[in-house]
């Protein structure tokens, strides 16, 4: 894979994002695929990510796209985990649709 995110995986909670990351890392253990989080942390991320797969929550993912931490031009796949759950919650629904655009 080239530089920049190819897939964005959205989860409704940080805990679920962490669980997904554990599975993705286990599945990609013997591959050169790089992963990164898009979840709220103590430190503010400022550098663009070169990870191939970025896993996070809708609010932080939208923020990373807005601040160009994630380059939307390289993204080919958008995964909504528990999509029914997120689309039922108005705020998360709006953020997911914003990310899709």
mmCIF file of C-alpha atoms in Angstrom:
data_model
loop_
_atom_site.group_PDB
_atom_site.id
_atom_site.type_symbol
_atom_site.label_atom_id
_atom_site.label_comp_id
_atom_site.label_asym_id
_atom_site.label_seq_id
_atom_site.Cartn_x
_atom_site.Cartn_y
_atom_site.Cartn_z
ATOM 1 C CA UNK A 1 0.000 0.000 0.000
ATOM 2 C CA UNK A 2 1.038 3.587 -0.648
ATOM 3 C CA UNK A 3 1.171 6.442 1.822
ATOM 4 C CA UNK A 4 -2.049 7.719 3.313
ATOM 5 C CA UNK A 5 -5.207 6.103 4.591
ATOM 6 C CA UNK A 6 -6.958 3.625 2.298
ATOM 7 C CA UNK A 7 -9.685 2.685 4.788
ATOM 8 C CA UNK A 8 -11.496 4.559 7.544
ATOM 9 C CA UNK A 9 -13.346 2.509 10.143
ATOM 10 C CA UNK A 10 -15.871 4.359 12.293
ATOM 11 C CA UNK A 11 -17.105 3.038 15.630
ATOM 12 C CA UNK A 12 -19.634 4.674 17.959
ATOM 13 C CA UNK A 13 -17.341 4.484 21.020
ATOM 14 C CA UNK A 14 -13.624 4.669 21.817
ATOM 15 C CA UNK A 15 -13.782 1.267 23.472
ATOM 16 C CA UNK A 16 -15.180 -0.358 20.339
ATOM 17 C CA UNK A 17 -12.553 1.442 18.228
ATOM 18 C CA UNK A 18 -9.848 -0.056 20.470
ATOM 19 C CA UNK A 19 -11.370 -3.545 20.101
ATOM 20 C CA UNK A 20 -11.486 -3.176 16.311
ATOM 21 C CA UNK A 21 -7.856 -2.014 16.311
ATOM 22 C CA UNK A 22 -6.817 -5.154 18.221
ATOM 23 C CA UNK A 23 -8.533 -7.358 15.616
ATOM 24 C CA UNK A 24 -7.127 -5.423 12.633
ATOM 25 C CA UNK A 25 -3.610 -5.580 14.082
ATOM 26 C CA UNK A 26 -3.933 -9.318 14.737
ATOM 27 C CA UNK A 27 -5.185 -9.928 11.187
ATOM 28 C CA UNK A 28 -2.445 -7.771 9.659
ATOM 29 C CA UNK A 29 0.350 -9.065 11.871
ATOM 30 C CA UNK A 30 2.401 -10.417 8.957
ATOM 31 C CA UNK A 31 1.675 -7.609 6.503
ATOM 32 C CA UNK A 32 3.189 -4.144 6.021
ATOM 33 C CA UNK A 33 -0.173 -2.476 6.752
ATOM 34 C CA UNK A 34 0.062 0.434 9.208
ATOM 35 C CA UNK A 35 -2.812 1.444 11.486
ATOM 36 C CA UNK A 36 -3.645 4.528 13.508
ATOM 37 C CA UNK A 37 -6.353 5.769 15.867
ATOM 38 C CA UNK A 38 -8.686 8.721 15.400
ATOM 39 C CA UNK A 39 -9.973 8.956 18.952
ATOM 40 C CA UNK A 40 -9.753 11.734 21.510
ATOM 41 C CA UNK A 41 -6.482 11.577 23.442
ATOM 42 C CA UNK A 42 -4.597 13.791 25.847
ATOM 43 C CA UNK A 43 -2.193 14.979 23.143
ATOM 44 C CA UNK A 44 -3.395 16.863 20.087
ATOM 45 C CA UNK A 45 -2.376 15.221 16.811
ATOM 46 C CA UNK A 46 -0.949 17.717 14.314
ATOM 47 C CA UNK A 47 0.967 15.668 11.739
ATOM 48 C CA UNK A 48 -0.750 13.945 8.788
ATOM 49 C CA UNK A 49 -1.039 10.193 9.263
ATOM 50 C CA UNK A 50 0.619 7.762 6.876
ATOM 51 C CA UNK A 51 -1.372 4.810 8.260
ATOM 52 C CA UNK A 52 -3.266 2.685 5.736
ATOM 53 C CA UNK A 53 -6.190 2.010 8.073
ATOM 54 C CA UNK A 54 -7.498 4.621 10.512
ATOM 55 C CA UNK A 55 -9.962 3.509 13.188
ATOM 56 C CA UNK A 56 -11.882 5.954 15.317
ATOM 57 C CA UNK A 57 -15.001 7.728 16.401
ATOM 58 C CA UNK A 58 -17.018 9.970 14.051
ATOM 59 C CA UNK A 59 -16.269 13.249 15.846
ATOM 60 C CA UNK A 60 -12.509 12.798 15.919
ATOM 61 C CA UNK A 61 -12.423 11.363 12.379
ATOM 62 C CA UNK A 62 -14.333 14.428 11.099
ATOM 63 C CA UNK A 63 -11.879 16.672 12.969
ATOM 64 C CA UNK A 64 -8.866 14.848 11.455
ATOM 65 C CA UNK A 65 -10.337 15.253 7.965
ATOM 66 C CA UNK A 66 -11.032 18.946 8.565
ATOM 67 C CA UNK A 67 -7.489 19.537 9.841
ATOM 68 C CA UNK A 68 -5.954 17.420 7.033
ATOM 69 C CA UNK A 69 -4.512 14.841 9.443
ATOM 70 C CA UNK A 70 -6.267 12.402 7.097
ATOM 71 C CA UNK A 71 -6.072 13.013 3.350
ATOM 72 C CA UNK A 72 -9.499 12.117 1.928
ATOM 73 C CA UNK A 73 -8.049 11.682 -1.584
ATOM 74 C CA UNK A 74 -6.380 8.390 -0.651
ATOM 75 C CA UNK A 75 -9.439 6.837 1.057
ATOM 76 C CA UNK A 76 -11.133 4.033 -0.883
ATOM 77 C CA UNK A 77 -13.185 2.309 1.847
ATOM 78 C CA UNK A 78 -15.429 3.675 4.600
ATOM 79 C CA UNK A 79 -16.646 1.166 7.191
ATOM 80 C CA UNK A 80 -19.366 2.009 9.725
ATOM 81 C CA UNK A 81 -19.278 -0.500 12.552
ATOM 82 C CA UNK A 82 -22.635 -0.706 14.306
ATOM 83 C CA UNK A 83 -24.007 1.594 11.577
ATOM 84 C CA UNK A 84 -27.600 1.133 12.767
ATOM 85 C CA UNK A 85 -26.556 2.314 16.216
ATOM 86 C CA UNK A 86 -24.696 5.366 14.898
ATOM 87 C CA UNK A 87 -27.375 6.358 12.401
ATOM 88 C CA UNK A 88 -30.017 6.233 15.157
ATOM 89 C CA UNK A 89 -28.098 8.863 17.134
ATOM 90 C CA UNK A 90 -28.604 12.239 15.454
ATOM 91 C CA UNK A 91 -25.184 13.706 16.238
ATOM 92 C CA UNK A 92 -23.266 10.595 15.144
ATOM 93 C CA UNK A 93 -25.473 10.290 12.062
ATOM 94 C CA UNK A 94 -24.602 13.838 10.951
ATOM 95 C CA UNK A 95 -20.897 13.242 11.516
ATOM 96 C CA UNK A 96 -20.933 9.956 9.549
ATOM 97 C CA UNK A 97 -22.637 11.634 6.599
ATOM 98 C CA UNK A 98 -20.172 14.542 6.768
ATOM 99 C CA UNK A 99 -17.239 12.101 6.694
ATOM 100 C CA UNK A 100 -18.735 10.244 3.719
ATOM 101 C CA UNK A 101 -18.856 13.492 1.719
#
